[in-house]
Amino acid sequence: MATLKDVARESGLTVGTVSRVLNNRGYISDETREKVYAVMRELNYQPNEMARSLSKQKSNTIGVIVPHIVHPYFAKLISNLEQAAYELKYKILLFNSKGKEEKEGEYIEMCKSNRVAAVILCSGSFHTEQFRKLDFPLITIERFLDEGVAGIECDNYRGGVLAAEHLISRGCRHILHIGGVSGLPMPADKRKQGFEDVCRKNGVEYKEVEPGQAYYDDMHYYPVICQTLEQYPQTDGIFASSDLIAAQVIQVCARKGIRVPEQMKVVGFDDVNVAALTTPGITTIRQPVKEMAEAAVTLAVKAAKGDMVPATSMFPVTLVERGSTGNGKPEASR
Amino acid sequence: MATLKDVARESGLTVGTVSRVLNNRGYISDETREKVYAVMRELNYQPNEMARSLSKQKSNTIGVIVPHIVHPYFAKLISNLEQAAYELKYKILLFNSKGKEEKEGEYIEMCKSNRVAAVILCSGSFHTEQFRKLDFPLITIERFLDEGVAGIECDNYRGGVLAAEHLISRGCRHILHIGGVSGLPMPADKRKQGFEDVCRKNGVEYKEVEPGQAYYDDMHYYPVICQTLEQYPQTDGIFASSDLIAAQVIQVCARKGIRVPEQMKVVGFDDVNVAALTTPGITTIRQPVKEMAEAAVTLAVKAAKGDMVPATSMFPVTLVERGSTGNGKPEASR
């Protein structure tokens, strides 16, 4: 592998001159610059990022820890984080915790020994202990974490409000909310609060189910949806806490001969690709994932440089109407 | 940040002894070992992976380049690659090329300067030039590449055969194949060959459409599906080259009042989560993505060590029956 020294020797210049060309520092004639570039190409010289990182004790890498990769919400999030990082010349080291504490701990150690510039955490069963003595900033997305430098959230409460208001405006009178993960306190819990407040204010009857961690892990909500619909047969509207759950609600309804949207209206959350791929398409609360990912990366880079960053950033959500609540327009794309 | 020297000084031992403890080399008493570990914890010492990588000029990182992250096939692939890498103590540097050549080239340069152990390439518009003079092995998944060390594929031809045979056995007589990307030669092209051979052998009329790169990029096949169904109104069975396309076929049929599976039977390809989330669920050809990802990582690590690896590895596919071809069983999970 060619080194800086090899380039200097081949081009008949000093290492200092070659280094100045590489780092674009000081005065260098066009002739010299071109000569150095020609030799670099000839020798297939690659500046060694690892050596650079070592000398400054930080890499231009951001660790990203998620609980799922195949879950469409996290796939969309990772995609947008990668794009935002690319634009700031950072790379993504990707870790899938599967919600397991020991794996999360191990990943944090890996991030430490790889001298990442920052970690973006979208997984949250960590004990706070593990987050002490970190020498990089920790940015969370849709998670609470005392030790985090900055948290990114969408306006979950408003999302719950919009969902309930929409179902009620479409004539639903017996509404059901299917929550996500129980146990761990999460910003997403506020969806339920917004939903409840609107139902109470409008005097509409509502029920709630929390499927729990096991369903979240395998993403397979069939049994709990079936059981809930049998328990509450009057239900005419469902607010699911993710599009993934809403898609499965539509399937269970089809199997039970309940027509969506005529007999049952369904609202999801997230606005991931699945919402636009089901039949009918899913009316949903859109998280601005692109903007949230951009903010997470920007704050990570700023915080890594020692700049002050806002402790929480909350992004607005919007209602996207599709067929599952009776809107007949063509399915909107992502 | 604590160094090896700090640990040595604090524990009253030599740097050599501390290093032997860290690397588990030579004889070390339990007492010494425990003392070193205690001091390491106290000082929050982290072995520096970057320094280690630099000394051996290779990191324990594998670059993964995909054309999409949100596409459910690639999301599933990335998830399985990350898991397989984790088991072999490797990390994933993730790059989303969006099929753009200049981005792919830039990523390969990033991989070079980060001294990755290997690159797994699932994106394929590269000029072969860019792959010369690489000092790491290149493993491809479902792509052709002359310069690649090893290619992983599924049995695409057999997939096309299974899809056509299934549609014919369910009574379809006017079958349509909707292909994926045109232009670039890909292993997936063999799906079409298998499909054609079976249709011809059975004397069944068939048509083919190739939506092309633009549709692949934005994953939104609506217009081309609508247009094709208007062009070939007799169609009673469709073999789509991905579950993503199949999901959109089901939506277009619903909009046109064509009942699936009664009037139109649909078979997809991949068996990603979307296939189990549509209504009805999608009968599909399952790629063994987990096994393919494990093979890719194993071969990458072997090849990085200089071991010989098979030039191509082809994995079997299977038919998974769901509602879109008339199977009434509950949707199978992933």
XYZ file of C-alpha atoms in Angstrom:
668
model
C 0.000 0.000 0.000
C 1.434 3.370 -1.052
C 2.238 5.883 1.707
C 2.671 9.638 1.743
C 6.437 9.009 1.678
C 6.130 6.946 -1.516
C 4.189 9.772 -3.162
C 6.849 12.279 -2.074
C 9.722 10.115 -3.367
C 8.035 9.393 -6.710
C 7.163 13.039 -7.318
C 10.569 14.310 -6.191
C 8.976 16.549 -3.542
C 9.188 16.667 0.253
C 6.594 14.966 2.471
C 5.660 18.436 3.743
C 4.799 19.666 0.253
C 2.732 16.583 -0.545
C 0.912 16.955 2.756
C 0.158 20.615 1.960
C -1.333 19.564 -1.378
C -3.450 16.905 0.311
C -4.724 19.272 2.969
C -5.010 22.223 0.620
C -2.831 24.378 2.877
C -0.359 27.165 2.022
C 0.759 28.193 -1.470
C 1.157 25.384 -4.002
C 1.653 25.962 -7.734
C -0.784 24.319 -10.128
C 2.118 22.401 -11.645
C 3.119 20.893 -8.291
C -0.473 20.101 -7.424
C -1.021 18.274 -10.689
C 2.223 16.361 -10.350
C 1.253 15.152 -6.862
C -2.223 14.125 -8.002
C -0.759 12.248 -10.977
C 1.617 10.289 -8.735
C -1.180 9.579 -6.243
C -3.296 8.106 -9.022
C -0.353 6.152 -10.386
C 0.510 4.634 -6.999
C -3.180 4.240 -6.061
C -2.490 6.232 -2.905
C -5.356 6.465 -0.395
C -5.249 8.936 2.480
C -5.634 6.763 5.560
C -8.769 7.817 7.420
C -7.890 5.526 10.293
C -4.551 7.237 10.858
C -6.163 10.664 10.636
C -8.874 9.647 13.065
C -6.293 8.274 15.445
C -4.290 11.486 15.451
C -7.391 13.482 16.349
C -8.800 10.621 18.524
C -12.183 10.841 16.749
C -13.491 9.271 13.547
C -16.004 10.845 11.165
C -18.362 8.019 11.995
C -21.700 8.142 13.805
C -22.961 5.043 15.580
C -26.674 4.353 15.011
C -28.418 1.892 17.352
C -31.951 0.761 16.454
C -34.151 -2.016 17.891
C -35.185 -3.281 14.421
C -33.914 -2.792 10.893
C -36.724 -4.512 8.965
C -39.454 -2.584 10.811
C -40.514 -0.066 8.133
C -40.263 2.892 10.529
C -36.661 2.149 11.415
C -35.775 1.306 7.797
C -37.052 4.745 6.799
C -35.222 6.380 9.696
C -31.906 4.652 8.901
C -32.224 5.601 5.247
C -32.683 9.262 6.149
C -29.916 9.208 8.769
C -27.509 7.771 6.190
C -28.434 10.477 3.678
C -28.059 13.283 6.235
C -24.701 11.893 7.406
C -23.463 11.575 3.825
C -24.218 15.249 3.217
C -22.039 16.226 6.180
C -19.312 13.746 5.118
C -20.005 11.341 7.968
C -20.499 7.597 7.818
C -22.943 5.374 9.673
C -21.906 2.392 11.800
C -25.163 0.468 12.124
C -26.186 -1.646 15.110
C -29.384 -3.638 15.594
C -30.037 -4.083 19.311
C -33.248 -6.111 18.900
C -34.230 -4.375 22.124
C -31.791 -6.547 24.075
C -29.977 -4.810 26.853
C -26.793 -6.852 26.663
C -26.501 -6.180 22.938
C -27.056 -2.456 23.480
C -24.330 -2.397 26.116
C -21.952 -4.259 23.828
C -22.681 -1.822 20.986
C -21.971 1.187 23.177
C -18.610 -0.420 24.011
C -17.935 -0.978 20.297
C -18.768 2.668 19.637
C -16.388 3.736 22.409
C -13.465 1.709 21.127
C -14.086 2.855 17.560
C -13.949 6.471 18.731
C -17.215 7.420 17.053
C -17.977 11.145 16.885
C -21.470 10.568 18.305
C -24.173 7.953 18.806
C -27.779 8.285 17.666
C -29.907 6.026 19.799
C -33.355 4.862 18.684
C -33.473 1.915 21.060
C -34.164 2.308 24.692
C -33.846 -0.403 27.275
C -30.526 0.972 28.515
C -29.690 1.334 32.134
C -28.558 4.885 32.650
C -25.262 3.628 34.142
C -24.062 2.610 30.722
C -24.334 6.196 29.592
C -22.104 7.745 32.181
C -18.502 8.519 31.305
C -19.176 8.542 27.568
C -16.741 10.707 25.669
C -19.116 11.272 22.746
C -22.538 12.944 22.623
C -25.641 10.796 22.620
C -28.660 11.898 20.574
C -31.957 10.076 21.028
C -34.865 9.786 18.576
C -38.287 9.105 20.108
C -36.745 7.889 23.364
C -36.386 9.353 26.825
C -32.908 9.240 28.254
C -31.618 11.262 31.167
C -28.016 11.002 30.037
C -28.727 12.005 26.434
C -27.378 15.316 25.149
C -30.342 15.969 22.865
C -33.674 14.308 22.166
C -35.600 14.410 18.891
C -39.322 13.733 19.000
C -42.374 14.276 16.890
C -45.442 15.888 18.453
C -46.918 12.616 19.640
C -49.686 14.235 21.706
C -50.905 16.191 18.676
C -50.788 12.970 16.637
C -53.190 11.305 19.067
C -55.458 14.357 18.919
C -55.516 14.386 15.104
C -56.244 10.655 14.915
C -59.152 10.768 17.372
C -60.642 13.918 15.844
C -60.492 12.393 12.378
C -62.182 9.128 13.431
C -64.918 11.068 15.254
C -65.448 13.413 12.280
C -65.939 10.309 10.116
C -68.765 9.149 12.376
C -66.979 6.648 14.654
C -68.568 6.331 18.134
C -66.798 3.301 19.641
C -63.106 3.876 19.206
C -60.222 1.618 20.098
C -56.574 2.524 20.539
C -53.947 -0.173 20.022
C -50.729 0.977 21.697
C -47.168 -0.049 20.963
C -44.701 -1.188 23.576
C -45.793 -1.202 27.166
C -43.477 -1.153 30.118
C -40.851 1.334 28.973
C -41.833 5.004 29.192
C -41.550 6.486 25.702
C -42.492 9.779 24.018
C -44.968 7.727 21.943
C -47.068 7.256 25.108
C -48.359 10.780 24.557
C -50.278 9.575 21.491
C -52.578 7.789 23.866
C -53.037 10.885 26.022
C -54.014 13.020 23.037
C -56.412 10.313 21.898
C -58.027 10.019 25.337
C -58.441 13.771 25.801
C -60.291 14.144 22.482
C -62.556 11.135 23.115
C -63.488 12.446 26.569
C -64.086 15.973 25.308
C -66.428 14.633 22.610
C -68.143 12.118 24.889
C -67.112 9.238 22.634
C -66.674 5.786 24.115
C -63.120 4.432 23.886
C -61.096 1.391 24.809
C -57.354 0.779 24.902
C -55.084 -2.244 24.484
C -51.342 -2.420 24.960
C -49.981 -5.442 23.154
C -46.604 -5.290 24.933
C -42.961 -6.008 24.226
C -43.333 -9.528 22.816
C -45.516 -8.295 19.949
C -43.195 -5.366 19.305
C -40.244 -7.748 19.040
C -41.741 -10.052 16.419
C -43.977 -7.365 14.837
C -46.803 -9.884 14.556
C -49.965 -8.457 16.151
C -52.548 -10.914 14.768
C -53.645 -12.720 17.923
C -54.024 -9.575 20.014
C -56.042 -7.803 17.282
C -58.374 -10.797 16.814
C -58.935 -11.125 20.530
C -59.571 -7.393 20.985
C -62.146 -7.233 18.180
C -63.958 -10.182 19.741
C -63.888 -8.484 23.135
C -65.194 -5.144 21.771
C -67.524 -6.060 18.873
C -69.090 -2.569 18.781
C -65.783 -0.986 17.664
C -66.197 1.147 14.542
C -62.865 2.976 14.541
C -59.296 2.006 15.427
C -56.286 4.213 16.068
C -53.212 1.975 15.815
C -49.923 3.285 17.145
C -48.060 2.260 13.969
C -48.852 1.616 10.315
C -47.503 -1.898 10.800
C -50.267 -2.591 13.336
C -52.869 -0.797 11.175
C -51.976 -3.055 8.197
C -52.619 -6.102 10.362
C -55.914 -4.624 11.612
C -57.065 -4.367 7.971
C -56.100 -8.008 7.406
C -57.954 -9.228 10.493
C -61.048 -7.233 9.451
C -60.960 -8.834 5.967
C -60.758 -12.266 7.559
C -63.706 -11.511 9.856
C -65.776 -10.044 6.997
C -65.646 -6.518 8.476
C -65.435 -4.022 5.593
C -62.827 -1.238 5.815
C -63.678 1.673 5.669
C -67.485 1.075 5.539
C -67.843 -0.764 8.844
C -64.474 -0.012 10.401
C -62.243 3.021 9.998
C -58.527 2.677 10.682
C -55.863 5.309 11.387
C -52.177 4.394 11.717
C -49.073 6.283 12.798
C -45.695 6.986 11.090
C -46.562 7.159 7.364
C -44.066 4.518 6.241
C -44.178 2.762 2.872
C -46.504 0.012 4.183
C -49.245 2.656 4.680
C -49.298 3.305 0.954
C -49.033 -0.393 0.013
C -52.037 -1.933 1.760
C -55.524 -2.233 0.242
C -57.121 0.106 1.163
C -54.238 2.464 1.899
C -53.857 3.559 5.503
C -54.889 6.998 6.754
C -52.081 7.880 9.106
C -50.271 10.455 11.227
C -47.123 11.413 9.382
C -43.886 11.794 11.315
C -41.472 14.052 9.424
C -38.765 11.370 9.542
C -36.501 13.091 7.020
C -36.404 16.315 9.012
C -36.024 14.427 12.299
C -33.087 12.438 10.903
C -31.427 15.579 9.553
C -31.804 17.268 12.930
C -30.354 14.237 14.733
C -27.248 14.178 12.529
C -26.770 17.950 12.612
C -27.049 18.025 16.407
C -24.727 15.014 16.719
C -22.040 16.759 14.676
C -22.488 20.074 16.522
C -22.409 18.435 19.936
C -19.291 16.462 18.949
C -17.585 19.783 18.244
C -18.562 21.022 21.686
C -21.326 23.376 20.533
C -24.442 23.765 22.627
C -27.517 22.048 21.185
C -31.207 22.138 22.216
C -32.063 19.452 24.770
C -35.289 18.562 22.956
C -36.521 19.284 19.453
C -40.145 18.489 18.697
C -41.349 18.197 15.108
C -44.945 18.713 13.926
C -47.065 15.821 12.640
C -49.776 15.863 9.957
C -52.788 13.760 9.048
C -52.442 11.920 5.711
C -55.811 10.672 4.445
C -56.086 7.411 2.508
C -58.719 4.733 1.899
C -58.871 3.198 5.392
C -61.064 6.052 6.637
C -63.067 6.436 3.448
C -60.949 8.677 1.313
C -61.116 7.485 -2.283
C -58.185 9.447 -3.727
C -55.291 7.496 -5.249
C -52.837 6.297 -2.635
C -50.280 8.993 -1.947
C -46.674 8.079 -2.456
C -44.028 8.493 0.199
C -8.850 9.561 27.911
C -6.991 6.833 29.797
C -4.182 5.032 27.942
C -2.484 1.686 28.410
C 0.335 3.585 30.156
C -2.097 5.094 32.659
C -3.441 1.642 33.454
C 0.116 0.338 33.928
C 1.104 3.223 36.211
C -2.048 3.002 38.342
C -1.775 -0.751 38.772
C 1.974 -0.641 39.450
C 2.691 -3.053 36.570
C 4.612 -2.747 33.318
C 2.928 -1.842 30.037
C 3.972 -5.269 28.756
C 2.108 -7.048 31.548
C -1.042 -4.967 31.054
C -0.876 -5.626 27.318
C -0.554 -9.388 27.973
C -3.682 -9.255 30.158
C -5.577 -7.367 27.462
C -4.557 -9.752 24.724
C -4.839 -12.831 26.908
C -1.258 -13.871 26.114
C 1.350 -15.656 28.243
C 1.038 -16.570 31.930
C -0.818 -14.065 34.111
C -1.910 -14.776 37.695
C -5.585 -14.317 38.545
C -4.591 -11.657 41.051
C -2.759 -9.582 38.412
C -5.578 -9.997 35.932
C -8.177 -8.812 38.424
C -6.041 -5.863 39.453
C -5.657 -4.754 35.819
C -9.380 -5.100 35.146
C -10.208 -3.126 38.297
C -7.917 -0.261 37.246
C -9.310 -0.335 33.701
C -12.831 0.033 35.052
C -11.753 2.755 37.462
C -10.027 4.790 34.731
C -12.734 3.952 32.171
C -10.017 2.619 29.879
C -11.157 1.568 26.368
C -8.876 -0.459 24.115
C -8.554 1.693 20.991
C -9.884 -0.259 18.022
C -8.638 2.422 15.653
C -5.070 2.065 16.854
C -5.297 -1.719 16.646
C -6.756 -1.530 13.141
C -4.024 0.862 12.088
C -1.265 -1.451 13.283
C -2.706 -4.316 11.250
C -3.864 -1.946 8.436
C -7.366 -3.482 8.468
C -10.429 -2.752 10.564
C -13.032 -5.282 11.670
C -15.583 -3.398 9.606
C -17.447 -4.517 6.496
C -18.748 -1.911 4.073
C -22.287 -2.595 2.817
C -23.502 -0.693 -0.261
C -27.193 -0.931 -1.189
C -29.294 1.021 -3.708
C -32.161 1.554 -1.220
C -32.566 1.224 2.520
C -36.350 1.693 2.785
C -37.073 -0.895 0.072
C -38.299 -3.824 2.176
C -35.981 -6.316 0.427
C -32.868 -4.300 1.230
C -34.089 -3.515 4.750
C -34.403 -7.260 5.353
C -31.013 -7.902 3.775
C -29.254 -5.210 5.849
C -30.865 -6.522 9.017
C -29.564 -10.020 8.321
C -26.104 -8.800 7.276
C -25.820 -6.832 10.528
C -26.784 -9.910 12.564
C -24.339 -12.172 10.718
C -21.531 -9.601 11.094
C -22.268 -9.207 14.801
C -21.899 -12.944 15.325
C -18.420 -12.852 13.780
C -17.519 -9.689 15.755
C -17.619 -7.421 12.711
C -19.394 -4.098 12.300
C -21.318 -2.715 9.336
C -20.530 0.606 7.672
C -23.713 1.298 5.723
C -23.916 3.189 2.424
C -27.007 3.972 0.357
C -25.988 4.500 -3.261
C -29.507 5.259 -4.558
C -28.211 3.560 -7.686
C -26.084 6.590 -8.505
C -22.713 5.831 -9.982
C -20.897 8.826 -8.538
C -22.133 7.990 -5.047
C -21.066 4.369 -5.450
C -17.601 5.478 -6.529
C -17.345 7.822 -3.569
C -18.400 5.068 -1.196
C -15.791 2.688 -2.533
C -13.186 5.422 -1.878
C -14.551 5.865 1.675
C -14.265 2.102 2.186
C -10.679 2.173 0.924
C -9.573 4.968 3.212
C -11.322 3.381 6.180
C -9.422 0.153 5.520
C -12.525 -2.018 5.604
C -11.934 -5.768 5.733
C -14.355 -6.310 2.822
C -17.243 -4.770 0.921
C -20.607 -6.415 0.303
C -22.162 -4.858 -2.759
C -25.898 -5.063 -3.458
C -25.918 -2.142 -5.858
C -24.672 -2.444 -9.366
C -24.175 0.416 -11.734
C -20.414 0.384 -11.201
C -17.959 0.640 -13.988
C -15.564 -2.232 -13.628
C -12.615 0.199 -13.554
C -13.545 1.280 -10.052
C -13.015 -2.265 -8.887
C -9.484 -2.682 -9.990
C -6.672 -2.200 -7.500
C -8.952 -2.826 -4.509
C -7.074 -4.172 -1.520
C -10.157 -5.776 0.019
C -12.441 -8.533 -1.280
C -15.727 -7.579 -2.874
C -18.751 -9.843 -2.360
C -21.878 -9.239 -4.426
C -25.484 -10.193 -3.624
C -27.825 -10.596 -6.593
C -25.498 -8.649 -8.892
C -23.100 -9.583 -11.665
C -19.628 -8.169 -11.339
C -16.550 -9.371 -13.150
C -14.209 -7.980 -10.520
C -16.094 -9.458 -7.571
C -14.436 -12.198 -5.532
C -17.681 -14.020 -4.795
C -21.306 -13.665 -5.850
C -24.348 -14.735 -3.828
C -27.587 -15.374 -5.689
C -30.867 -17.123 -5.191
C -32.110 -19.569 -7.825
C -33.918 -16.916 -9.840
C -34.689 -19.210 -12.785
C -36.379 -21.718 -10.486
C -38.334 -18.841 -8.921
C -39.776 -17.908 -12.313
C -40.655 -21.560 -12.941
C -42.425 -21.945 -9.592
C -44.399 -18.709 -10.072
C -45.636 -19.606 -13.564
C -46.458 -23.209 -12.616
C -48.435 -22.016 -9.604
C -50.489 -19.472 -11.598
C -51.232 -22.082 -14.293
C -52.214 -24.694 -11.700
C -54.672 -22.153 -10.268
C -56.355 -21.831 -13.648
C -54.711 -18.700 -15.103
C -54.545 -18.668 -18.918
C -53.443 -15.089 -19.709
C -50.422 -14.380 -17.593
C -48.425 -11.204 -17.266
C -44.907 -10.737 -15.914
C -43.927 -7.357 -14.497
C -40.128 -7.185 -14.414
C -37.897 -5.070 -12.222
C -35.075 -2.950 -13.518
C -34.333 -3.007 -17.188
C -31.062 -1.978 -18.751
C -28.584 -3.487 -16.306
C -28.003 -7.241 -16.641
C -28.854 -8.816 -13.277
C -29.254 -12.359 -11.924
C -32.943 -11.477 -11.417
C -33.394 -11.498 -15.213
C -33.486 -15.284 -15.007
C -36.869 -15.081 -13.274
C -38.304 -14.009 -16.591
C -36.616 -16.874 -18.442
C -38.047 -19.452 -16.049
C -41.475 -17.856 -16.369
C -41.343 -17.856 -20.190
C -40.171 -21.455 -20.443
C -43.065 -22.723 -18.317
C -45.681 -20.643 -20.179
C -44.422 -21.895 -23.550
C -44.278 -25.501 -22.386
C -47.887 -25.281 -21.208
C -49.123 -23.333 -24.219
C -50.293 -20.481 -21.984
C -50.437 -16.978 -23.415
C -48.102 -14.519 -21.691
C -47.071 -10.874 -21.855
C -44.172 -9.017 -20.295
C -43.528 -5.442 -19.150
C -40.298 -3.953 -17.885
C -41.058 -0.808 -15.901
C -37.426 0.344 -15.945
C -34.994 2.210 -13.725
C -37.163 5.264 -12.966
C -39.830 3.105 -11.297
C -37.215 1.122 -9.409
C -35.746 4.352 -8.038
C -38.960 5.769 -6.603
C -40.583 2.345 -5.978
C -43.899 3.681 -7.233
C -45.284 1.416 -9.975
C -48.868 2.693 -10.145
C -48.954 4.278 -13.598
C -47.228 1.397 -15.340
C -49.509 -1.191 -13.692
C -52.678 0.761 -14.599
C -51.557 1.189 -18.178
C -50.578 -2.469 -18.544
C -53.904 -3.759 -17.213
C -55.712 -1.499 -19.687
C -53.507 -2.769 -22.507
C -54.059 -6.452 -21.596
C -57.616 -6.651 -20.180
C -57.737 -10.466 -20.492
C -55.002 -10.890 -17.888
C -56.032 -13.299 -15.120
C -52.659 -13.859 -13.427
C -49.653 -11.656 -12.681
C -46.126 -12.626 -11.669
C -44.498 -9.481 -10.248
C -40.733 -9.452 -9.819
C -41.017 -8.129 -6.244
C -43.549 -8.117 -3.418
C -43.439 -4.323 -3.545
C -44.790 -4.418 -7.108
C -47.279 -7.174 -6.212
C -48.696 -5.010 -3.375
C -49.294 -2.201 -5.850
C -50.915 -4.613 -8.328
C -53.419 -5.564 -5.607
C -54.156 -1.875 -4.987
C -54.680 -1.114 -8.671
C -56.993 -4.131 -8.984
C -59.069 -2.911 -6.010
C -59.365 0.511 -7.617
C -60.475 -1.024 -10.923
C -62.963 -3.334 -9.210
C -60.978 -6.469 -10.152
C -61.259 -8.974 -7.295
C -58.065 -10.662 -6.052
C -57.826 -13.685 -6.057
C -61.208 -14.443 -7.712
C -60.630 -12.580 -10.989
C -56.900 -11.976 -10.757
C -54.208 -14.069 -9.113
C -50.969 -12.418 -8.066
C -47.539 -13.886 -7.245
C -44.678 -11.730 -5.936
C -40.989 -12.342 -5.303
C -38.756 -11.996 -2.196
C -41.115 -12.754 0.726
C -40.492 -9.533 2.620
C -42.731 -8.214 5.396
C -44.997 -6.351 2.950
C -46.093 -9.714 1.486
C -47.614 -10.678 4.825
C -49.122 -7.216 5.452
C -51.332 -6.647 2.399
C -54.981 -7.695 2.114
C -55.043 -10.332 0.770
C -51.514 -11.469 1.655
C -49.186 -12.070 -1.278
C -48.280 -15.540 -2.555
C -44.590 -15.198 -3.270
C -41.261 -16.785 -4.093
C -39.178 -16.754 -0.954
C -35.507 -15.817 -1.154
C -33.609 -17.258 1.830
C -32.271 -13.802 2.725
C -30.975 -14.839 6.146
C -28.864 -17.649 4.708
C -27.693 -15.469 1.809
C -26.615 -12.718 4.215
C -24.797 -15.197 6.447
C -22.967 -16.600 3.425
C -21.997 -13.118 2.243
C -20.494 -12.179 5.602
C -18.757 -15.532 6.072
C -17.215 -15.367 2.597
C -16.214 -11.728 3.121
C -14.349 -12.608 6.312
C -12.736 -15.695 4.759
C -11.653 -13.842 1.635
C -10.243 -10.995 3.764
C -8.034 -13.588 5.458
C -6.830 -14.772 2.056
C -8.788 -18.033 2.036
C -10.250 -19.279 -1.224
C -14.023 -18.873 -1.506
C -16.545 -20.148 -4.084
C -17.023 -17.704 -6.985
C -20.799 -18.151 -6.919
C -23.159 -19.552 -4.324
C -26.742 -20.126 -5.375
C -29.482 -20.585 -2.790
C -32.796 -22.402 -3.332
C -36.122 -20.566 -3.430
C -39.549 -21.765 -2.277
C -43.175 -20.927 -3.031
C -45.045 -19.379 -0.083
C -48.828 -19.490 -0.601
C -51.053 -16.685 0.685
C -54.421 -15.140 -0.205
C -53.478 -13.468 -3.498
C -53.714 -16.797 -5.336
C -56.675 -18.097 -3.413
C -55.162 -19.684 -0.369
C -57.372 -18.951 2.618
C -54.955 -19.896 5.392
C -53.957 -17.220 7.908
C -51.134 -15.044 6.600
C -47.812 -16.653 7.388
C -45.405 -14.651 9.459
C -41.855 -13.961 8.382
